[in-house]
Coordinates of C-alpha atoms in Angstrom, one line a residue:
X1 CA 0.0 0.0 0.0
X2 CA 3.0 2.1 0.5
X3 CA 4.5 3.8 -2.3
X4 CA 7.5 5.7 -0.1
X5 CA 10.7 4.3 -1.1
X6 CA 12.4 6.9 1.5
X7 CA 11.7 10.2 2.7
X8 CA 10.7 12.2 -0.4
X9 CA 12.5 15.1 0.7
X10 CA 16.3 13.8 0.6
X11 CA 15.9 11.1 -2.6
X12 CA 17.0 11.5 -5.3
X13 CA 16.0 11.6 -8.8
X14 CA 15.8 8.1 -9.6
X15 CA 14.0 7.3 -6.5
X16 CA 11.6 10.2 -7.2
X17 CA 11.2 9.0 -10.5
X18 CA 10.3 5.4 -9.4
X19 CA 7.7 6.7 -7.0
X20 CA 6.4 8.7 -9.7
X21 CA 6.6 6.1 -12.6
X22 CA 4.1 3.8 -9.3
X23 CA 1.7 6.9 -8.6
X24 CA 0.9 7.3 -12.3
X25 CA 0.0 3.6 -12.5
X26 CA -2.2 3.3 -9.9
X27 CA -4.2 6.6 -10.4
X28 CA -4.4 5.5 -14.8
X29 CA -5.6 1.9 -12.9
X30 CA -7.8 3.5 -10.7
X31 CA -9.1 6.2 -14.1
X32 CA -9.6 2.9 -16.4
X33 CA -11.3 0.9 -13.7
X34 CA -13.4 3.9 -12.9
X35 CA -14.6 4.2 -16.5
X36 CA -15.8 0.8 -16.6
X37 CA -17.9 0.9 -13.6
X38 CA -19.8 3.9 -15.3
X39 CA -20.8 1.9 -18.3
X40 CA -22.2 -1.4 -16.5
X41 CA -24.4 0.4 -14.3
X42 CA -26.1 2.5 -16.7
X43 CA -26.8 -0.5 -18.7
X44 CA -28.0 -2.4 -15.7
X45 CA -30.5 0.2 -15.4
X46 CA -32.0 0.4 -18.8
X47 CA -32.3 -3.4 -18.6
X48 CA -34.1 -4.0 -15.6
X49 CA -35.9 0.0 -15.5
X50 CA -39.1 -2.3 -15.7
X51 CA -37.9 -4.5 -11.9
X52 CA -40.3 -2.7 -9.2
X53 CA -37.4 -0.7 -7.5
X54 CA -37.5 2.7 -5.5
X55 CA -33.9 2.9 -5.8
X56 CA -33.1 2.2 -8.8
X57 CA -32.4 5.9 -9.6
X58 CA -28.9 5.1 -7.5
X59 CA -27.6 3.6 -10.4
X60 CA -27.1 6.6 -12.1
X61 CA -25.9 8.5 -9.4
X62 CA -23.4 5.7 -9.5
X63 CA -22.7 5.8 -12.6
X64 CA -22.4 9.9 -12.8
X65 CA -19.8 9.8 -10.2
X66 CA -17.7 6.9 -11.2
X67 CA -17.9 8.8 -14.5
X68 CA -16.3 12.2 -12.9
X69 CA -13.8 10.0 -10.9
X70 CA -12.8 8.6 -14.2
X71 CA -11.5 11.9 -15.2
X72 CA -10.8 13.6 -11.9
X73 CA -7.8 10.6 -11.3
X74 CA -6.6 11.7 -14.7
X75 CA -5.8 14.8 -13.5
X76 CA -4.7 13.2 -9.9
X77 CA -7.1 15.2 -8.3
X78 CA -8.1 14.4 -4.3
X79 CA -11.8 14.7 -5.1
X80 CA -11.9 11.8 -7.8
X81 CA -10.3 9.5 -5.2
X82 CA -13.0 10.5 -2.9
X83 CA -15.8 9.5 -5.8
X84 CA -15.2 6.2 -6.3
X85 CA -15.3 6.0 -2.7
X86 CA -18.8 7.1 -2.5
X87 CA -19.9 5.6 -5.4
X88 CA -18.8 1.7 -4.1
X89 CA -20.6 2.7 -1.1
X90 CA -23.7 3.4 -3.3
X91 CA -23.7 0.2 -4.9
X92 CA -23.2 -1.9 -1.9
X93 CA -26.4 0.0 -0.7
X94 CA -28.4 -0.5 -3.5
X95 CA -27.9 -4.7 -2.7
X96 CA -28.8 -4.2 0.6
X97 CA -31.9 -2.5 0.0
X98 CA -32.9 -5.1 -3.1
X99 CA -32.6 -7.9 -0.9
X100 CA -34.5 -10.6 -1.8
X101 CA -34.4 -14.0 -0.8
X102 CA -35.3 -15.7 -3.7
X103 CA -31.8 -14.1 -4.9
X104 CA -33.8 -12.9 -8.8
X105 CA -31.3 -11.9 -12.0
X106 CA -31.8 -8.1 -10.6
X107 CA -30.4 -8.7 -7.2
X108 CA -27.6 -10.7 -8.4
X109 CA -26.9 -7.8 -10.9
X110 CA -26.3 -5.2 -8.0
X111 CA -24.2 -7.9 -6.3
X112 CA -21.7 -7.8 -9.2
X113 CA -22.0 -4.1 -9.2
X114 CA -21.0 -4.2 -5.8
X115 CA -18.1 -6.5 -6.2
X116 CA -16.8 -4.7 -9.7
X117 CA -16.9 -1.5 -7.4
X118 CA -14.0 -2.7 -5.0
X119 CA -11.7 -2.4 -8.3
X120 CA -10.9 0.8 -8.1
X121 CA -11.5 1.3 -4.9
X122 CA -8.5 -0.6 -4.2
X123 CA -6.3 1.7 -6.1
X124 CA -8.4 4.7 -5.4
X125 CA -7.6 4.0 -1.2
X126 CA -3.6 3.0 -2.4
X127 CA -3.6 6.8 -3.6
X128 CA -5.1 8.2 -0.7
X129 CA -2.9 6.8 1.4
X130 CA -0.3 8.1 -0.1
X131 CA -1.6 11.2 -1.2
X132 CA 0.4 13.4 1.2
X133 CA 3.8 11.9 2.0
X134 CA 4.1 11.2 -1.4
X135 CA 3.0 12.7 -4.1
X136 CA 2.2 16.3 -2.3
X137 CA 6.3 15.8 -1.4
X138 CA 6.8 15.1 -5.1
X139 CA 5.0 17.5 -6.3
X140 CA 6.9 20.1 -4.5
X141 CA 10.5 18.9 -6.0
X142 CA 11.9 20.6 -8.6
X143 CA 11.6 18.2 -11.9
X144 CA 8.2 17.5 -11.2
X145 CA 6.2 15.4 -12.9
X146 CA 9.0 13.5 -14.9
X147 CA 11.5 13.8 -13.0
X148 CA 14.1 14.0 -16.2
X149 CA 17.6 14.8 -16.0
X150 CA 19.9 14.8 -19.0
X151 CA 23.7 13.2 -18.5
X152 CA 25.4 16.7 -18.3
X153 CA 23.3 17.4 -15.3
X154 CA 24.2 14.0 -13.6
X155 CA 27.9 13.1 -14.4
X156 CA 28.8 16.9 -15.8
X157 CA 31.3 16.7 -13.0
X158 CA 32.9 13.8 -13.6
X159 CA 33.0 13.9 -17.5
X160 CA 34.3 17.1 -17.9
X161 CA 36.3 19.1 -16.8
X162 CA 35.4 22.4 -15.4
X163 CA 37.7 25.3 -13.1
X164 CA 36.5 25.8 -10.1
X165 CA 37.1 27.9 -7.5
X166 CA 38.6 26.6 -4.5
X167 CA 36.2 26.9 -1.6
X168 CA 37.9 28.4 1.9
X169 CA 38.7 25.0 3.2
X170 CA 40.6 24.0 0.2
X171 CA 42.5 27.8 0.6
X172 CA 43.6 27.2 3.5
X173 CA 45.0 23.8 3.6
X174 CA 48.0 25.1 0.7
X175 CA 51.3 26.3 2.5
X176 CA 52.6 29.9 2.6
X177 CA 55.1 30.6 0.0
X178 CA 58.8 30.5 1.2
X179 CA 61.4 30.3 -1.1
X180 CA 63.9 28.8 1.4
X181 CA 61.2 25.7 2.2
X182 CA 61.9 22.3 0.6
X183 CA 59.5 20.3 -0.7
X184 CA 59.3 18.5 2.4
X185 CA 58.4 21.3 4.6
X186 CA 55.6 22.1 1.8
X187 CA 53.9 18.7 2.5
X188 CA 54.2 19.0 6.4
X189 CA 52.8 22.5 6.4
X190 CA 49.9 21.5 4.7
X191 CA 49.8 17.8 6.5
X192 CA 49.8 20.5 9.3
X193 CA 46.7 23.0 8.1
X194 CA 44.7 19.9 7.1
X195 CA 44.9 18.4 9.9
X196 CA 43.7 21.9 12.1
X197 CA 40.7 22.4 10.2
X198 CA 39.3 19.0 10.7
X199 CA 36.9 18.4 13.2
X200 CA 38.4 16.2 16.1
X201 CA 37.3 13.7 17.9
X202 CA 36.0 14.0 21.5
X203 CA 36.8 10.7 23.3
X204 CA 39.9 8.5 23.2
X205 CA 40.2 4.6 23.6
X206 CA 43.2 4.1 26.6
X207 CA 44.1 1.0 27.4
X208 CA 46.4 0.5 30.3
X209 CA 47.8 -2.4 30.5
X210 CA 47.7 -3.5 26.8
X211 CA 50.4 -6.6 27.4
X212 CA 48.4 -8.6 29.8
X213 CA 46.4 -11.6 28.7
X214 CA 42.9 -9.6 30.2
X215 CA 43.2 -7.5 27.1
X216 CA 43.0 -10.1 24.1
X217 CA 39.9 -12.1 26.5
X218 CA 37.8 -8.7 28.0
X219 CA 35.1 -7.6 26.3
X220 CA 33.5 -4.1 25.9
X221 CA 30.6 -3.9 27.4
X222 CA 28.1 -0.8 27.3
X223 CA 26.6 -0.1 30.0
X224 CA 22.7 0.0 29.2
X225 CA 21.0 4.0 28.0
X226 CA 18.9 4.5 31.0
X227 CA 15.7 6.9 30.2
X228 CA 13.5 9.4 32.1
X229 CA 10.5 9.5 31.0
X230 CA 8.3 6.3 29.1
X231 CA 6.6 3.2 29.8
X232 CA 7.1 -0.6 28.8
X233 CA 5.3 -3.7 29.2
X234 CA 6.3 -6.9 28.3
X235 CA 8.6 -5.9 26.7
X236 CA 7.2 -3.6 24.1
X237 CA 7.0 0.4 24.8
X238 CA 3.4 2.1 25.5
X239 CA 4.9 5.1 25.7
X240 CA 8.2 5.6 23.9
X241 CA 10.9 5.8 26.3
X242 CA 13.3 9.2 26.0
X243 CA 14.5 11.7 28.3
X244 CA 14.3 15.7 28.2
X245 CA 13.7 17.4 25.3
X246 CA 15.9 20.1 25.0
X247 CA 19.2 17.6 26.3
X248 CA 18.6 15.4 23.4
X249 CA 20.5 15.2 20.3
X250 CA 19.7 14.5 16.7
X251 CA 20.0 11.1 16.5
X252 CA 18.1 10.2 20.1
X253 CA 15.4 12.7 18.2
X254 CA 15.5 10.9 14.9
X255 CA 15.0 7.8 16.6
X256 CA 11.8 8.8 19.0
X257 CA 10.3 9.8 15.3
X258 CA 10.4 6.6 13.4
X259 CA 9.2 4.7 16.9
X260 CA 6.5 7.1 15.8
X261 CA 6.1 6.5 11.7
X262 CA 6.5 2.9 12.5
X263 CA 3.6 2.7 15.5
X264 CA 1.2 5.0 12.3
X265 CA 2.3 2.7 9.5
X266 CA 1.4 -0.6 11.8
X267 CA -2.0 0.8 12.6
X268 CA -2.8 1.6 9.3
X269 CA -0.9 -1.1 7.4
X270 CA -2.7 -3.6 4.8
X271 CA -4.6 -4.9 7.0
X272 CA -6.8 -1.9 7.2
X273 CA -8.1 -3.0 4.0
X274 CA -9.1 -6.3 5.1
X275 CA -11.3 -4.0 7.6
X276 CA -12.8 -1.9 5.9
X277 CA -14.1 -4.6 3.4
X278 CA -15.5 -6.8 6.8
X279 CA -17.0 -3.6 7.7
X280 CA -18.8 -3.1 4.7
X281 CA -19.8 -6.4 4.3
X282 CA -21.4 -6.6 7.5
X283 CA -23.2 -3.1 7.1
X284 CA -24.9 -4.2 3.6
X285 CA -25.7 -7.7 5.7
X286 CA -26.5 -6.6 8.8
X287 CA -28.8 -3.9 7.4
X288 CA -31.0 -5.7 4.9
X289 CA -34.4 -5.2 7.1
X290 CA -33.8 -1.2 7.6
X291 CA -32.8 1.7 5.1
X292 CA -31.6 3.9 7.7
X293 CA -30.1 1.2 9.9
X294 CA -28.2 0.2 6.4
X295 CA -27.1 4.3 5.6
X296 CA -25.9 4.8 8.8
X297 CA -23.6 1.5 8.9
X298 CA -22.1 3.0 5.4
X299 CA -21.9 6.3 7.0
X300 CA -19.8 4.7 9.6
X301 CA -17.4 2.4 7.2
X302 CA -16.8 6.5 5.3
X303 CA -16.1 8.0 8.5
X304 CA -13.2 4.9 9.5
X305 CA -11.6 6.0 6.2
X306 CA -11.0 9.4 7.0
X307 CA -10.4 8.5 10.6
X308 CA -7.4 6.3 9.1
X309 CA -6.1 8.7 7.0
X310 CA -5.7 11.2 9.9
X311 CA -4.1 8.9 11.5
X312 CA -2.0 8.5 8.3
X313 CA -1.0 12.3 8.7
X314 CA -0.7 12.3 12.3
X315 CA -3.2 14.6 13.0
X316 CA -4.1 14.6 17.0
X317 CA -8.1 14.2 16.1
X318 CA -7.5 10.8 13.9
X319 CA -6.9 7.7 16.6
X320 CA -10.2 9.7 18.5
X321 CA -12.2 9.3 15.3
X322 CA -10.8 5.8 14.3
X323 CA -11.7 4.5 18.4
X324 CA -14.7 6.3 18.6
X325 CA -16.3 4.6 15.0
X326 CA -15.2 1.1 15.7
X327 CA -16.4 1.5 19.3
X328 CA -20.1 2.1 17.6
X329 CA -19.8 0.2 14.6
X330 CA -20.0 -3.0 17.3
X331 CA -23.6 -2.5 18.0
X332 CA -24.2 -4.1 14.2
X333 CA -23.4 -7.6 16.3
X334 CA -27.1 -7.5 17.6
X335 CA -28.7 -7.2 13.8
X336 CA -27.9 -10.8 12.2
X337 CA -25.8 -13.6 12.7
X338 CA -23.9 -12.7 9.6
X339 CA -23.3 -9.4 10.4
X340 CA -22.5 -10.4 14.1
X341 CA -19.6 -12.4 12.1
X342 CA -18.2 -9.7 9.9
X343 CA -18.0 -7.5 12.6
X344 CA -16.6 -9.4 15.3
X345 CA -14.1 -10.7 12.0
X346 CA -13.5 -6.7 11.2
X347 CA -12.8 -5.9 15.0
X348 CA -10.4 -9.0 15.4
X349 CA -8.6 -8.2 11.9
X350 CA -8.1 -4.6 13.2
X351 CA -6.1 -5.1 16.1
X352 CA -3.2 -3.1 15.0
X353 CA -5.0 -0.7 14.0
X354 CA -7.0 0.0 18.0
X355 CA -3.7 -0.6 19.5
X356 CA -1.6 1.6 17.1
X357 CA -4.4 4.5 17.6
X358 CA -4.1 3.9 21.4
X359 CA -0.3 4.2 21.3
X360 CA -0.7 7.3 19.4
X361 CA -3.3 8.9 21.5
X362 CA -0.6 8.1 24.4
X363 CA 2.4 9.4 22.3
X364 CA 0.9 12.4 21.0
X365 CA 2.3 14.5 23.6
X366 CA 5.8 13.5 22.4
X367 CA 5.5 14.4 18.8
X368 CA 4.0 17.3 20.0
X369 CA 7.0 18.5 21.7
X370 CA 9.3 17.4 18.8
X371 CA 7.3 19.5 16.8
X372 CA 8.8 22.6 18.2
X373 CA 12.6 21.7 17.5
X374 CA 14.5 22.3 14.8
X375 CA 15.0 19.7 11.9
X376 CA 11.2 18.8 12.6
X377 CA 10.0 16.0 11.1
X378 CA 13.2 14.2 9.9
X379 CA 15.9 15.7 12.1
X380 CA 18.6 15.2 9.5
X381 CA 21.8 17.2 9.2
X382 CA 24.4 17.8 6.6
X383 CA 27.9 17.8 7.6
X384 CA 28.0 21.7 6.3
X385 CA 25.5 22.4 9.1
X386 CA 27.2 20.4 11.5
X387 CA 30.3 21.1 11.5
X388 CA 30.5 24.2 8.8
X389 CA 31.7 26.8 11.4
X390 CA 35.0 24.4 12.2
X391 CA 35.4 23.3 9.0
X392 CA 35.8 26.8 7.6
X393 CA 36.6 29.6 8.1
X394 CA 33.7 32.1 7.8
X395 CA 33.5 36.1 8.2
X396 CA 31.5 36.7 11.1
X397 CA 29.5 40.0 11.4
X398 CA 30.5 42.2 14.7
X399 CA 27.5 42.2 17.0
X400 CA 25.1 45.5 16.6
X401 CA 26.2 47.9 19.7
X402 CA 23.1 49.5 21.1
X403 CA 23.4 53.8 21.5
X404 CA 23.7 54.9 24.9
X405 CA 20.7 56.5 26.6
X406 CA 21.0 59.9 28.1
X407 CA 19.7 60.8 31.4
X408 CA 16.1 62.0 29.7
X409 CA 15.6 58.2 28.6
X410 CA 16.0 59.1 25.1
X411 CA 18.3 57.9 22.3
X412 CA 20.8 60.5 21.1
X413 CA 21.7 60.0 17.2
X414 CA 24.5 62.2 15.9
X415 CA 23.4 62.8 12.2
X416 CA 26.2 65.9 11.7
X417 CA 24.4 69.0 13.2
X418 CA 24.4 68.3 16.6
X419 CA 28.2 69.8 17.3
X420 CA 29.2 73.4 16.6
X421 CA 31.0 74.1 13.6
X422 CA 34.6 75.6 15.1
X423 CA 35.8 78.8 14.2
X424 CA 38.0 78.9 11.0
X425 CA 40.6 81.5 12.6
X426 CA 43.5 81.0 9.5
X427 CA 46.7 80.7 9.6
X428 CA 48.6 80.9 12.7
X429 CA 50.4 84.0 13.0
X430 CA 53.1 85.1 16.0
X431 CA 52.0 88.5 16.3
X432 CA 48.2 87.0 16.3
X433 CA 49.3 84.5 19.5
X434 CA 51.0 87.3 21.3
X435 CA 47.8 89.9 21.2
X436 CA 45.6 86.9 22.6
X437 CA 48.2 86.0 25.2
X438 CA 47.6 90.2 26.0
X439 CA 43.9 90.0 26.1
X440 CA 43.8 86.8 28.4
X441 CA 46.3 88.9 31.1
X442 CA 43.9 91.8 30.8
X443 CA 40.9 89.9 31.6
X444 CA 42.4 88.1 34.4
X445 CA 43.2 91.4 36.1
X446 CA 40.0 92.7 35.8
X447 CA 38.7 89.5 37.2
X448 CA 41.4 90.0 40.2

């Protein structure tokens, strides 16, 4: 059911391309399919227009949206998916309100309608599920939708060649010129400036004693991680065991998030679509004495399908939907034996899928809180953003000073005006100096 070779986001383009080359398939399945199911049940109806029916008018609703879905998935739109997924639940309605039991040519008509509708459901529920980690992803990268790159723009390195600039790094690993160095001293220089702009390791391996015969027999042993915060149970985690948030690195992050894509993808695995068709099959049996009884059974089977796909997209309201339908769907056990067994058969096969929403509903705090780190959802670094600062060596901007505040509280900004333009006396001149030097004496005896 999964199309997601990896993580759309760091493939590359022949993995893109593959997922593509899968998507197209199923959607022009799911278009075909589609198209076929539009014909029969227009034909049905013209056949058997003279069968006492009150629903027979269905049929062409059918048939109109199976039509639209037809070219809808064409175009990869969301809605057609959604069409064929109300148009199968149609049909499977209009058996369970034909039921006869002398099982006529009519009702056995609308059973293979029924049955030719889970055609393209199938691929119609392969695309929703995939609908947003995949193709939304792909349709976001640049190359979209072929995905073609020519040889130049894949081995143009390698087949050509091209001068380059030397990055920083590579600048500053070459010696300093000195004439009197040999080419010896050239080598260890740059042995030397290599080896200062690598990043270095933080621990070291001692051994003590290396020449006793402890050393060739002992055996590292880790000590086990000990965690803060989670919960097991025989064995199995109910809540996903981690410390604090903000202490954690990458990889302890990276990990805690595909505890979580694993625990989504188990409770919505392919056995969800064993469940669904159990569910279905026990509304259009357990229903054949009551129209309403019947529509809201069907209502409930749409609802689990959106319920799942939340829970596909990890959206906090999907495990409450997916719980809270399955919890009511039970009371179909008290209509019919035969809907008592599909249902108890559509609860058992869903296991996962109540335990997995569970889990969630338990864990939901945790992705919460990983939600608000950086490298959110993946957590994956390059080595430039690792390491980049140490590896090379970058110009830094000087911090911003702030202004100093005056005693007022306000900001004082010199634009050029705020000083007093000093008086342009010329050239200095002796005879100039010596009348000042008079005038001060004056005005200091008057002032005595």
């Amino acid at each position: 059911m999964n199309m997601e070779l990896i993580y759309v986001p760091v493939a590359n383009i022949h993995q893109k391309r593959e997922m593509m080359a899968e998507w197209k398939a199923t959607s022009n399945s799911a278009s075909k399919a589609a198209l076929i199911c539009a014909v029969v049940p227009v034909v049905v109806f013209f056949i058997f227009k003279s069968v006492p029916s009150e629903l027979g008018w269905l049929h062409l609703v059918s048939a109109l949206l199976f039509a639209a879905a037809s070219y809808l998935c064409k175009k990869w739109s969301y809605w057609g998916y959604i069409a064929v997924l109300a148009a199968t639940i149609i049909n499977c309605s209009v058996v369970s309100l034909n039921y006869s039991e002398k099982l006529n040519f009519y009702f056995l008509s609308c059973v293979a309608l029924a049955a030719m509708s889970f055609v393209p459901w199938f691929f119609c529920f392969k695309c929703l599920v995939n609908y947003k980690n995949v193709f939304k992803e792909l349709q976001k990268s640049q190359g979209f939708p072929n995905f073609i790159a020519n040889t130049a723009d894949l081995y143009g390195d390698k087949m050509y060649l091209k001068d380059k600039d030397k990055i920083q790094y590579e600048k500053n690993q070459g010696a300093s010129y000195n004439g009197l160095n040999t080419e010896e001293d050239i080598k260890a220089e740059e042995f030397m400036r290599s080896q200062n702009l690598k990043v270095k390791s933080g621990g070291e391996f001692k051994v003590d004693n290396f020449e006793s015969k402890e050393y060739f027999t002992q055996k590292l042993k880790q000590e086990p991680k000990t965690y803060k915060h989670g919960i097991m149970i025989f064995g199995k985690e109910i809540i996903f065991l981690h410390n604090d948030f903000d202490t954690m690195e990458d990889s302890e992050k990276r990990a805690l998030m595909a505890k979580w894509h694993s625990n989504v993808r188990w409770a919505t695995g392919g056995n969800l679509y064993i469940v669904i068709v159990l569910m279905l099959m026990g509304a259009m049996i357990g229903g054949f004495q009551d129209f309403f009884i019947t529509m809201f059974f069907y209502f409930l089977v749409a609802l689990f399908v959106i319920g799942t796909n939340y829970v596909k997209m990890s959206a906090a309201c999907g495990p409450y939907i997916t719980l809270g339908i399955l919890a009511v769907y039970g009371a179909n056990v008290g209509q019919s034996l035969w809907g008592a067994a599909f249902t108890i058969g559509a609860l058992l096969v869903g296991i996962p899928t109540i335990l997995g929403s569970i889990r969630c509903i338990l864990n939901r705090h945790i992705y919460r809180a990983l939600s608000k780190h950086d490298g959110f959802p993946h957590f994956i670094r390059t080595t430039a953003q690792l390491y980049g600062d140490q590896m090379y060596i970058l110009e830094k901007n000087e911090p911003v000073k702030r202004r100093p505040i005056t005693k007022e509280g306000m900001i004082v900004m010199d634009i050029g005006y705020d000083e007093k333009p000093k008086k342009d006396d010329g050239p200095w001149n002796a005879f100039d100096y010596r009348d000042n030097l008079n005038e001060e004496e004056k005005g200091n005896e008057n002032n005595s």
